[in-house]
Coordinates of C-alpha atoms in Angstrom, one line a residue:
M1 CA 0.0 0.0 0.0
N2 CA 1.3 3.5 -0.9
D3 CA 1.1 6.8 0.8
C4 CA -1.6 9.3 -0.2
I5 CA -1.2 13.0 0.3
L6 CA -4.7 14.4 0.7
V7 CA -4.5 18.1 0.2
I8 CA -7.3 19.8 2.1
T9 CA -7.3 23.6 2.2
R10 CA -11.0 24.4 3.1
E11 CA -13.1 23.3 6.0
E12 CA -16.3 22.6 4.0
I13 CA -14.3 20.2 1.8
R14 CA -13.1 18.3 4.8
K15 CA -16.7 17.9 5.9
A16 CA -17.7 16.7 2.4
W17 CA -15.2 13.9 2.6
E18 CA -16.5 12.9 6.0
N19 CA -20.1 13.0 4.9
T20 CA -19.6 10.8 1.8
D21 CA -16.9 8.5 3.2
C22 CA -15.4 8.7 -0.3
L23 CA -11.9 8.1 1.1
S24 CA -12.6 4.4 0.8
F25 CA -12.7 4.8 -3.0
L26 CA -9.0 5.4 -3.1
A27 CA -8.5 1.6 -2.8
E28 CA -4.8 1.2 -3.5
A29 CA -3.8 4.1 -1.3
P30 CA -5.7 4.2 2.0
A31 CA -4.3 7.6 2.9
C32 CA -1.6 7.3 5.5
Y33 CA -1.1 11.1 5.6
T34 CA -3.3 14.1 5.8
G35 CA -2.6 17.8 5.5
E36 CA -1.7 19.8 8.6
G37 CA -4.4 20.6 11.1
F38 CA -7.3 18.4 10.0
S39 CA -9.4 16.2 12.1
A40 CA -8.0 12.8 13.2
H41 CA -11.3 11.0 12.7
L42 CA -11.2 11.6 8.9
L43 CA -8.4 9.2 8.7
P44 CA -8.4 7.1 11.8
Q45 CA -5.8 4.7 10.4
G46 CA -3.5 7.4 9.2
R47 CA -0.4 9.0 10.5
Q48 CA -0.2 12.8 10.7
I49 CA 2.5 14.6 8.8
Y50 CA 3.3 18.3 9.2
T51 CA 4.2 20.1 6.1
E52 CA 7.2 21.9 7.6
S53 CA 8.9 18.5 7.9
V54 CA 8.8 18.2 4.1
L55 CA 9.5 21.8 3.0
S56 CA 9.9 25.0 4.9
R57 CA 7.1 27.5 4.0
D58 CA 9.1 30.5 5.2
E59 CA 12.0 29.6 2.9
V60 CA 9.6 29.6 -0.1
R61 CA 8.1 32.8 1.1
N62 CA 11.5 34.5 1.4
V63 CA 12.4 33.7 -2.2
I64 CA 9.1 35.0 -3.5
H65 CA 9.5 38.1 -1.5
E66 CA 13.0 38.6 -3.0
E67 CA 11.4 38.6 -6.5
M68 CA 8.3 40.6 -5.5
W69 CA 10.0 42.9 -3.0
D70 CA 7.7 45.9 -3.5
E71 CA 4.4 44.0 -3.1
D72 CA 2.3 44.0 0.1
D73 CA 2.3 41.1 2.6
D74 CA -1.2 39.8 1.7
Y75 CA -0.2 39.4 -1.9
I76 CA 3.1 37.7 -0.9
E77 CA 1.1 35.3 1.3
K78 CA -1.3 34.5 -1.5
L79 CA 1.6 33.6 -3.9
T80 CA 3.4 31.6 -1.2
E81 CA 0.3 29.5 -0.5
F82 CA 0.0 28.6 -4.2
Y83 CA 3.6 27.8 -4.9
Y84 CA 4.3 26.1 -1.6
L85 CA 1.6 23.5 -2.3
Q86 CA 3.0 22.8 -5.7
F87 CA 6.5 22.4 -4.4
L88 CA 5.4 20.4 -1.3
K89 CA 3.8 17.7 -3.7
M90 CA 7.1 17.5 -5.5
Q91 CA 9.5 17.5 -2.6
Y92 CA 7.6 14.6 -0.9
A93 CA 9.2 12.2 -3.4
R94 CA 12.5 12.6 -1.4
M95 CA 10.9 11.2 1.7
A96 CA 8.4 8.8 0.4
G97 CA 8.6 5.3 1.9
D98 CA 7.3 3.4 -1.2
E99 CA 7.8 3.3 -4.9
F100 CA 4.7 5.3 -5.6
Y101 CA 2.6 7.9 -3.7
L102 CA -0.7 9.4 -4.6
L103 CA -1.4 13.1 -4.6
W104 CA -5.1 14.0 -4.4
D105 CA -6.6 17.5 -4.2
A106 CA -9.5 17.2 -1.8
E107 CA -11.8 19.6 -3.8
Y108 CA -12.2 16.6 -6.2
L109 CA -14.4 13.9 -4.6
P110 CA -14.1 10.5 -6.2
C111 CA -17.4 9.0 -7.2
S112 CA -16.3 5.3 -7.2
T113 CA -13.3 3.1 -6.5
M114 CA -10.2 4.3 -8.2
S115 CA -7.4 2.1 -9.3
F116 CA -4.0 3.6 -10.3
Y117 CA -1.8 0.7 -11.1
T118 CA -1.9 -2.3 -13.6
P119 CA -1.1 -5.8 -12.5
D120 CA 2.3 -5.5 -14.2
N121 CA 3.1 -2.4 -12.2
M122 CA 2.4 0.2 -14.9
V123 CA 0.8 3.4 -13.7
Y124 CA -2.4 5.1 -15.0
L125 CA -1.8 8.8 -15.7
D126 CA -5.2 10.5 -16.0
I127 CA -5.9 13.1 -18.6
R128 CA -8.8 15.3 -19.6
E129 CA -9.8 18.1 -21.9
E130 CA -8.9 21.1 -19.7
L131 CA -8.1 24.6 -20.9
C132 CA -4.7 25.3 -19.3
E133 CA -1.7 27.5 -20.0
D134 CA 1.2 25.8 -21.9
E135 CA 4.1 26.1 -19.5
S136 CA 6.7 24.7 -21.9
E137 CA 8.7 28.0 -21.9
I138 CA 9.3 27.5 -18.2
W139 CA 10.1 23.8 -18.4
E140 CA 12.6 24.0 -21.2
Q141 CA 14.7 26.4 -19.3
L142 CA 14.8 23.9 -16.4
I143 CA 15.1 20.7 -18.5
P144 CA 16.1 21.2 -22.1
G145 CA 13.8 19.3 -24.4
L146 CA 10.8 19.1 -22.0
H147 CA 7.7 20.6 -23.4
K148 CA 4.0 19.8 -23.6
R149 CA 3.8 16.4 -25.3
I150 CA 0.0 15.9 -25.6
E151 CA -2.9 18.3 -26.2
L152 CA -4.9 17.0 -23.3
S153 CA -4.1 18.0 -19.7
F154 CA -2.9 16.2 -16.6
H155 CA -4.7 18.8 -14.4
T156 CA -7.2 16.3 -13.0
G157 CA -6.8 17.1 -9.3
H158 CA -4.6 14.1 -8.6
M159 CA -1.5 12.3 -9.7
P160 CA 0.0 8.9 -8.9
V161 CA 3.7 9.7 -8.6
C162 CA 6.6 7.3 -9.0
A163 CA 9.0 8.7 -6.4
D164 CA 12.1 7.7 -8.5
Y165 CA 10.8 9.5 -11.6
M166 CA 10.0 12.6 -9.6
C167 CA 13.4 12.6 -7.9
E168 CA 15.0 12.2 -11.3
M169 CA 13.2 15.2 -12.6
L170 CA 14.1 17.3 -9.5
D171 CA 17.7 16.3 -9.8
E172 CA 17.8 17.4 -13.4
I173 CA 16.4 20.8 -12.5
E174 CA 19.0 21.2 -9.7
K175 CA 21.9 20.4 -12.1
R176 CA 21.1 23.6 -14.1
E177 CA 23.9 25.8 -12.7
Y178 CA 23.1 28.7 -15.1
V179 CA 19.7 29.1 -13.2
S180 CA 20.1 30.9 -9.9
G181 CA 19.2 29.0 -6.8
K182 CA 20.3 25.7 -5.2
T183 CA 17.0 23.8 -4.8
F184 CA 14.6 22.9 -7.6
W185 CA 11.9 25.1 -6.2
E186 CA 14.2 28.2 -6.0
K187 CA 15.2 27.6 -9.7
I188 CA 11.5 27.3 -10.7
L189 CA 10.7 30.6 -8.9
H190 CA 13.6 32.4 -10.5
I191 CA 12.8 31.1 -14.0
I192 CA 9.1 32.2 -13.7
G193 CA 10.4 35.5 -12.4
R194 CA 8.8 38.7 -11.2
K195 CA 7.0 39.3 -14.5
H196 CA 4.9 36.0 -14.3
L197 CA 4.9 34.9 -10.7
G198 CA 1.6 36.7 -10.1
E199 CA -0.1 34.7 -12.8
M200 CA 0.4 31.4 -10.8
V201 CA 0.7 29.4 -14.0
F202 CA 3.0 26.6 -12.7
Q203 CA 1.3 23.2 -12.1
C204 CA 3.4 20.3 -10.9
Y205 CA 0.9 17.8 -12.3
E206 CA 1.4 19.1 -15.8
M207 CA 5.2 19.2 -15.6
Y208 CA 5.5 15.7 -14.0
G209 CA 3.0 14.1 -16.4
N210 CA 4.7 15.5 -19.5
Y211 CA 8.1 14.5 -18.1
V212 CA 7.0 10.9 -17.6
V213 CA 5.4 10.4 -21.1
W214 CA 8.7 11.9 -22.5
R215 CA 11.3 10.0 -20.5
H216 CA 9.3 6.8 -19.5
P217 CA 6.4 6.3 -21.9
E218 CA 6.7 2.5 -21.6
K219 CA 5.8 2.7 -17.9
C220 CA 2.5 4.4 -18.1
I221 CA -1.0 4.2 -19.6
L222 CA -3.0 7.4 -20.3
R223 CA -6.6 7.2 -19.1
V224 CA -9.4 9.6 -19.8
F225 CA -10.6 11.1 -16.5
R226 CA -14.3 12.2 -16.4
V227 CA -14.9 15.1 -14.1
F228 CA -18.2 16.8 -13.2
R229 CA -16.8 20.3 -13.0
L230 CA -18.3 23.2 -11.0
G231 CA -20.0 20.8 -8.6
A232 CA -20.8 23.6 -6.2
D233 CA -23.0 25.2 -8.8
F234 CA -25.4 22.2 -8.5
F235 CA -24.7 20.6 -5.1
E236 CA -24.4 22.1 -1.7
T237 CA -20.9 21.1 -0.5
N238 CA -22.1 20.4 3.1
R239 CA -25.1 18.3 1.8
I240 CA -23.6 16.1 -0.9
S241 CA -24.0 12.4 0.1
R242 CA -22.6 9.0 -0.8
S243 CA -25.9 8.3 -2.7
D244 CA -25.2 11.4 -4.8
L245 CA -21.7 10.0 -5.7
D246 CA -23.2 6.6 -6.5
W247 CA -25.7 8.2 -8.9
L248 CA -22.9 10.2 -10.6
A249 CA -20.5 7.3 -10.8
P250 CA -21.7 5.7 -14.2
D251 CA -20.8 9.0 -16.0
F252 CA -18.2 10.6 -13.9
D253 CA -15.0 9.6 -12.0
A254 CA -15.1 12.6 -9.7
I255 CA -17.0 15.8 -8.9
S256 CA -15.0 19.0 -8.2
F257 CA -16.0 21.8 -5.8
E258 CA -14.0 24.9 -6.9
E259 CA -13.7 27.7 -4.4
G260 CA -16.0 30.7 -4.7
H261 CA -18.9 28.8 -6.3
T262 CA -22.3 28.4 -4.8
V263 CA -25.5 26.7 -6.0
R264 CA -27.2 28.9 -8.6
D265 CA -30.9 29.7 -8.0
V266 CA -31.9 28.0 -11.3
H267 CA -30.0 24.8 -10.3
K268 CA -31.4 24.4 -6.7
G269 CA -32.9 21.0 -6.2
V270 CA -32.5 19.9 -9.8
F271 CA -29.9 17.3 -9.3
E272 CA -31.5 16.1 -6.1
N273 CA -34.9 15.5 -7.8
E274 CA -35.6 11.8 -7.7
E275 CA -38.0 12.0 -10.7
Y276 CA -35.3 13.5 -12.8
R277 CA -32.8 10.9 -11.7
K278 CA -35.1 8.1 -12.7
K279 CA -35.5 9.5 -16.2
L280 CA -32.0 11.0 -17.0
T281 CA -28.4 10.0 -16.5
P282 CA -26.1 12.5 -14.8
L283 CA -24.5 13.4 -18.1
Q284 CA -27.9 14.0 -19.8
M285 CA -29.1 16.2 -16.9
L286 CA -25.9 18.2 -17.0
K287 CA -26.1 18.8 -20.7
A288 CA -29.7 19.9 -20.3
V289 CA -29.0 22.6 -17.7
Q290 CA -25.4 23.5 -18.9
G291 CA -25.5 23.7 -22.6
E292 CA -21.8 24.6 -22.8
Y293 CA -20.7 21.4 -21.2
R294 CA -18.2 19.6 -23.4
E295 CA -16.0 16.5 -22.8
K296 CA -13.2 15.4 -25.1
E297 CA -14.6 13.0 -27.7
L298 CA -12.2 10.0 -27.7
I299 CA -12.9 6.5 -29.0
G300 CA -12.0 4.4 -26.0
R301 CA -10.6 5.4 -22.6
Y302 CA -7.1 4.0 -22.4
F303 CA -4.1 5.0 -24.6
R304 CA -0.4 4.5 -24.9
P305 CA 1.3 7.8 -24.6
E306 CA 2.6 7.8 -28.2
Y307 CA -1.0 7.6 -29.5
L308 CA -1.7 11.1 -28.2
M309 CA 1.7 12.7 -28.5
S310 CA 2.1 13.0 -32.2
S311 CA -0.2 15.9 -32.8
Y312 CA 1.3 18.2 -30.1
T313 CA 5.0 18.0 -30.0
T314 CA 5.9 21.7 -30.5
D315 CA 4.7 25.0 -29.2
P316 CA 2.5 26.5 -31.9
L317 CA 2.9 30.0 -30.4
S318 CA 6.6 30.2 -31.1
E319 CA 5.9 30.9 -34.8
E320 CA 2.7 32.8 -34.3
Y321 CA 4.3 36.1 -35.1
R322 CA 4.6 35.0 -38.7
I323 CA 0.8 35.0 -39.0
Y324 CA 0.6 38.7 -38.0
E325 CA 3.6 39.6 -40.2
E326 CA 1.8 38.0 -43.2
I327 CA -1.4 40.0 -42.3
G328 CA 0.8 43.1 -42.3
D329 CA 2.2 42.2 -45.7
R330 CA -1.3 41.8 -47.1
K331 CA -2.8 44.9 -45.5
S332 CA 0.0 47.1 -46.7
C333 CA -1.7 47.3 -50.0
E334 CA -5.2 47.6 -48.5
N335 CA -5.1 49.4 -45.2
E336 CA -1.8 50.8 -44.0
K337 CA -3.0 51.5 -40.5
Q338 CA -4.0 47.9 -40.0
A339 CA -0.7 46.8 -41.6
W340 CA 1.1 49.0 -39.1
L341 CA -0.8 47.4 -36.2
S342 CA -0.1 43.9 -37.5
Y343 CA 3.7 44.5 -37.8
Q344 CA 3.7 46.1 -34.3
H345 CA 1.9 43.0 -32.9
A346 CA 4.2 40.6 -34.8
V347 CA 7.2 42.3 -33.1
F348 CA 5.6 41.9 -29.7
L349 CA 5.1 38.1 -30.4
C350 CA 8.4 37.4 -32.0
P351 CA 11.0 35.7 -29.7
E352 CA 14.1 36.5 -31.9
E353 CA 15.8 39.9 -31.9
R354 CA 17.0 39.7 -35.5
E355 CA 13.5 38.9 -36.7
R356 CA 12.0 41.7 -34.6
E357 CA 14.4 44.2 -36.2
R358 CA 13.5 42.9 -39.7
I359 CA 9.8 43.4 -39.0
V360 CA 10.3 46.8 -37.5
R361 CA 12.0 47.9 -40.8
K362 CA 8.8 46.9 -42.6
K363 CA 6.7 48.9 -40.2
N364 CA 8.8 52.0 -40.5
A365 CA 8.6 51.8 -44.3
L366 CA 4.9 52.5 -44.2
S367 CA 3.6 56.0 -44.8
T368 CA 1.5 56.1 -41.7
T369 CA 1.5 55.4 -37.9
V370 CA -1.2 54.5 -35.4
P371 CA -1.6 56.1 -32.0
G372 CA -1.2 54.0 -28.9
T373 CA -4.0 53.1 -26.6
S374 CA -4.6 54.6 -23.2
V375 CA -6.3 52.0 -21.0
V376 CA -8.5 53.9 -18.6
I377 CA -9.4 51.9 -15.5
V378 CA -11.7 53.2 -12.8
S379 CA -10.7 51.8 -9.4
Y380 CA -12.9 51.3 -6.3
N381 CA -11.6 48.6 -3.9
N382 CA -11.2 45.1 -5.3
R383 CA -7.4 45.2 -5.0
E384 CA -6.8 41.7 -6.3
L385 CA -9.0 42.2 -9.3
M386 CA -7.1 45.4 -10.2
R387 CA -3.8 43.6 -9.8
E388 CA -4.9 40.8 -12.1
C389 CA -6.3 43.3 -14.6
V390 CA -3.0 45.3 -14.7
Q391 CA -0.9 42.2 -15.0
S392 CA -3.0 40.9 -17.9
I393 CA -2.5 44.1 -19.9
R394 CA 1.3 43.9 -19.4
R395 CA 1.4 40.2 -20.3
H396 CA -0.7 40.4 -23.5
S397 CA 0.4 43.7 -25.0
G398 CA 3.7 45.3 -26.0
S399 CA 4.8 48.3 -23.9
D400 CA 4.6 50.5 -27.0
E401 CA 1.0 49.6 -27.5
Y402 CA -0.6 51.0 -24.4
T403 CA -0.5 53.4 -21.5
I404 CA -2.3 52.5 -18.2
V405 CA -4.3 55.3 -16.7
A406 CA -6.0 54.5 -13.4
V407 CA -8.5 56.7 -11.5
D408 CA -9.1 55.7 -7.9
N409 CA -12.5 56.6 -6.3
A410 CA -11.4 56.8 -2.7
S411 CA -10.6 53.0 -2.2
T412 CA -10.0 51.8 1.3
D413 CA -8.6 48.2 0.8
G414 CA -5.1 49.0 -0.3
V415 CA -5.7 49.2 -4.1
K416 CA -4.6 52.9 -4.2
E417 CA -1.3 52.0 -2.5
Y418 CA -0.8 49.2 -5.0
L419 CA -1.3 51.5 -7.9
Q420 CA 1.0 54.1 -6.5
R421 CA 3.8 51.5 -6.6
Q422 CA 3.3 50.8 -10.3
K423 CA 5.8 52.8 -12.3
D424 CA 4.0 52.3 -15.6
V425 CA 0.6 53.5 -14.3
I426 CA -0.6 57.1 -14.5
L427 CA -2.7 57.6 -11.4
H428 CA -5.3 60.1 -10.2
C429 CA -6.7 59.7 -6.7
N430 CA -10.1 61.2 -5.8
Q431 CA -10.9 62.1 -2.2
E432 CA -14.4 60.7 -2.6
N433 CA -16.2 58.3 -4.9
V434 CA -17.2 60.6 -7.9
G435 CA -18.8 57.7 -9.8
F436 CA -17.8 55.9 -13.0
P437 CA -18.6 58.4 -15.7
R438 CA -16.7 61.3 -14.1
A439 CA -13.8 59.1 -13.2
C440 CA -13.6 58.0 -16.9
N441 CA -13.5 61.6 -18.0
Q442 CA -10.7 62.3 -15.5
G443 CA -8.8 59.4 -17.1
I444 CA -9.3 60.8 -20.6
A445 CA -7.8 64.1 -19.4
L446 CA -4.7 62.3 -18.1
A447 CA -4.2 60.1 -21.1
P448 CA -1.3 61.1 -23.4
N449 CA -2.3 63.3 -26.3
G450 CA -3.6 61.5 -29.4
E451 CA -3.9 58.0 -27.8
D452 CA -7.2 56.2 -28.4
I453 CA -9.1 55.4 -25.2
L454 CA -10.0 51.8 -24.0
F455 CA -12.5 52.0 -21.2
L456 CA -11.7 48.8 -19.2
N457 CA -13.4 47.7 -16.0
N458 CA -11.1 46.5 -13.2
D459 CA -12.9 43.2 -13.1
T460 CA -11.7 42.2 -16.6
R461 CA -8.7 40.3 -17.8
L462 CA -7.1 41.2 -21.1
T463 CA -6.3 38.1 -23.1
H464 CA -4.0 36.9 -25.8
N465 CA -4.3 39.1 -29.0
A466 CA -7.5 40.8 -27.6
L467 CA -6.2 44.4 -27.7
Y468 CA -4.6 43.9 -31.2
W469 CA -7.9 42.7 -32.7
L470 CA -9.8 45.6 -30.9
R471 CA -7.5 48.1 -32.5
M472 CA -7.8 46.3 -35.9
G473 CA -11.6 46.7 -35.6
L474 CA -11.2 50.4 -34.7
Y475 CA -9.1 51.0 -37.8
E476 CA -11.1 48.8 -40.2
A477 CA -12.6 51.9 -41.7
D478 CA -12.4 55.7 -41.3
D479 CA -16.0 55.8 -40.2
T480 CA -15.5 53.5 -37.2
G481 CA -15.9 55.4 -34.0
A482 CA -15.6 52.6 -31.4
A483 CA -15.0 48.8 -31.1
G484 CA -16.1 46.3 -28.6
C485 CA -15.1 42.7 -27.7
I486 CA -17.0 39.6 -26.9
S487 CA -17.1 38.2 -23.4
N488 CA -18.6 35.7 -21.0
Y489 CA -20.4 38.6 -19.3
A490 CA -21.7 41.3 -21.6
G491 CA -24.8 42.6 -23.3
I492 CA -26.7 41.5 -26.4
G493 CA -24.4 40.8 -29.4
Q494 CA -21.3 40.6 -27.2
M495 CA -22.3 37.9 -24.8
R496 CA -21.0 34.3 -25.3
E497 CA -22.8 31.7 -23.2
L498 CA -19.8 30.2 -21.5
M499 CA -19.2 28.7 -18.1
L500 CA -15.7 27.6 -17.3
A501 CA -14.1 26.8 -13.9
T502 CA -11.4 29.4 -13.6
K503 CA -10.2 32.7 -15.0
E504 CA -7.2 30.9 -16.4
N505 CA -9.6 28.6 -18.3
Y506 CA -11.2 31.6 -19.9
A507 CA -7.7 32.9 -20.9
V508 CA -6.8 29.7 -22.7
Y509 CA -10.3 29.7 -24.4
A510 CA -9.5 33.2 -25.6
K511 CA -6.1 32.1 -27.0
R512 CA -8.0 29.6 -29.2
L513 CA -10.6 32.2 -30.2
N514 CA -8.6 35.3 -30.8
I515 CA -7.2 34.4 -34.2
P516 CA -7.7 35.6 -37.8
L517 CA -11.3 35.2 -39.1
E518 CA -12.8 35.6 -42.5
E519 CA -15.5 38.0 -41.1
P520 CA -14.1 39.3 -37.8
Y521 CA -16.5 42.3 -37.4
M522 CA -20.1 42.8 -36.8
K523 CA -21.9 46.2 -36.7
A524 CA -23.6 47.1 -33.5
K525 CA -26.2 49.6 -32.2
I526 CA -24.7 49.9 -28.8
L527 CA -21.5 48.6 -27.1
C528 CA -20.9 47.6 -23.5
G529 CA -18.6 49.9 -21.6
F530 CA -16.6 47.3 -19.7
A531 CA -14.1 47.1 -22.6
M532 CA -14.9 49.7 -25.2
L533 CA -12.2 51.2 -27.4
V534 CA -13.0 54.7 -28.7
K535 CA -11.2 56.9 -31.2
R536 CA -9.6 59.9 -29.5
D537 CA -10.7 62.2 -32.3
F538 CA -14.4 61.6 -31.4
L539 CA -13.8 62.2 -27.7
E540 CA -11.8 65.4 -28.4
K541 CA -14.6 66.8 -30.6
Y542 CA -17.7 65.6 -28.7
G543 CA -16.6 65.0 -25.2
G544 CA -16.5 61.9 -23.0
M545 CA -19.0 60.3 -20.7
D546 CA -22.2 62.1 -19.7
E547 CA -21.7 62.6 -15.9
Q548 CA -25.4 62.8 -15.3
F549 CA -25.4 59.0 -15.4
S550 CA -23.2 58.9 -12.2
P551 CA -22.6 56.7 -10.3
G552 CA -23.1 54.4 -13.3
Y553 CA -25.5 52.5 -15.6
Y554 CA -26.4 53.4 -19.2
E555 CA -23.5 55.8 -19.7
D556 CA -22.1 53.4 -22.2
T557 CA -25.4 53.2 -24.1
D558 CA -25.5 57.0 -24.2
L559 CA -21.9 57.2 -25.5
S560 CA -22.7 54.6 -28.2
L561 CA -25.7 56.6 -29.4
R562 CA -23.6 59.8 -29.5
I563 CA -21.0 58.1 -31.6
R564 CA -23.7 56.9 -34.0
R565 CA -25.3 60.4 -34.1
A566 CA -21.9 61.7 -35.2
G567 CA -22.2 59.4 -38.3
L568 CA -19.7 56.8 -37.1
Q569 CA -20.0 53.1 -36.8
L570 CA -19.8 50.7 -33.8
R571 CA -18.1 47.4 -34.4
I572 CA -18.0 44.2 -32.4
C573 CA -14.8 42.3 -32.9
L574 CA -15.7 38.6 -32.9
N575 CA -12.1 37.5 -32.4
S576 CA -11.4 39.6 -29.4
F577 CA -12.5 37.8 -26.2
I578 CA -11.9 39.5 -22.9
Y579 CA -12.8 37.9 -19.6
H580 CA -15.3 39.9 -17.4
A581 CA -16.2 38.9 -13.9
G582 CA -19.1 41.4 -14.0
G583 CA -20.6 43.9 -11.6
M584 CA -17.9 43.6 -8.9
S585 CA -17.9 47.3 -7.9
F586 CA -21.7 47.7 -7.9
R587 CA -22.7 44.3 -6.5
K588 CA -22.6 45.4 -2.8
R589 CA -24.9 48.4 -3.3
S590 CA -28.4 48.1 -2.0
D591 CA -29.8 50.8 -4.3
L592 CA -29.0 49.3 -7.7
D593 CA -32.6 49.1 -8.8
K594 CA -33.2 52.8 -8.1
I595 CA -30.0 53.9 -9.8
S596 CA -30.8 51.8 -12.9
E597 CA -34.4 53.0 -13.1
R598 CA -33.4 56.7 -12.7
N599 CA -30.7 56.5 -15.4
L600 CA -33.0 54.6 -17.8
N601 CA -35.5 57.4 -17.4
Y602 CA -32.8 60.0 -18.0
L603 CA -31.7 58.1 -21.1
I604 CA -35.2 57.9 -22.5
A605 CA -35.8 61.6 -21.8
K606 CA -32.6 62.4 -23.7
W607 CA -33.1 60.1 -26.7
G608 CA -36.7 59.0 -26.7
T609 CA -38.3 55.6 -26.1
D610 CA -37.0 54.3 -29.4
F611 CA -33.4 55.2 -28.7
M612 CA -32.1 51.9 -30.0
D613 CA -33.2 52.9 -33.5

């Protein structure tokens, strides 16, 4: 019998394991160990291990603090918690008492008995269709030649680890003398670096799984793992029972309870309805209530690694810049402004200095230029959302493409102090909350002369290629006044019915969507203001937001109508997806209905009841 590290980080998840007694499903690994500080009666047969005996948390925190020295303590703690858990799972290989140990994240509850090893001692590595970042750029700097080998993901919430293979991988990392640090985890942190540490992209399951199918493919079988995602949207965590797991078992191997999710009103009682259960399978019921559910369609369930490796052996993004250079070549005869934007974006994507210099010469040979974009963000508390928003702009755009302008409306949670520390942010701090429209106008006034204005909510995340395609939409024609994106949370025409587990999943979805299309634009009557790119010429001539709509609601509709009245077009860019959490600043107000009704009445008084036409 092998050790099992059951990683429990939330109290309600611990109770779910107790209520369902699903620990017995981990048949070959009866869980000798639990995480620190959890009840003994969960694992009465188990020994207790304290995480500090495996890896020092303070040492990990100190290295993160060295990289992120100017960040506040709360943020350092958040990063430490994430990376420490990843490294803990890896470091345990050096003290494991058996050939294998099982890592299991407790937010995934198994629905039936799980087996991880074949009779001839091969191991099942579970895979699934999961949108996740490709970390090959990090891996190859640590172990040359290691990159993502299969398109599917090992991010299944668990991993049976061969201690020898994990130790072999860690030893290889520690041999890289050109990477600073002595231990594997120090080297990983330094390779990720200050620029990307905050994105928390590193996943030990992904790295280890791809290492094993590369170095030891003869020792493993890939098995499709079926997960009921977003379980907390349908089941109350403290009420899920063993009978619920038994009902799910024919269609799913596990159900996951991601943090921050609760049962939606429209889903309450649906999956507990015995009449429904008699007529429908779990998969049929899920498809009925969650139309966007998709599982990878594979014929069969077990595969040799080489069967799935052939189609994904290189990083397709390393050559992506050539696509945008070719767009620039084509547009140079049709639309020089779009050609200029395409060359600029190709330079940002290109990893080789000589190639970048060559493309810059093409851009400079054009007879026109395009102004940069001032990203105007209104800030009111929600420090972590603001941090993620700013980081996403930096990650997915070249520094010559944008200027960040933030206007803080008297925040009290530390977001103002965070913004003050950002050297690339132009910041204005109000002494009181002046509302969204007025703050936007203050941002316009601070923006560098000539730059177009992207109004961007602080609860959004810019994604791969999103700003480029928005700018292409804005310069599709001279009569375009504004461009908008598509999103998971938006108005009519811009909304995509999509429910994914994490913000990172949406980012990977966007990477697949934000590509050249035959017909990338659609004319619109109004655009949503959460990510709305407006030509500066219009704002200089006709003014910004109507401040009568303060504190907010319908100011974007009014701006859209004014742009159209000026004879300009609104365009939706179908290949520019931006993640939007939605309503984070207004959600806590108790007077939303009154504000909305008042502003709608003002809009109708200003434009008439048929304002859409």
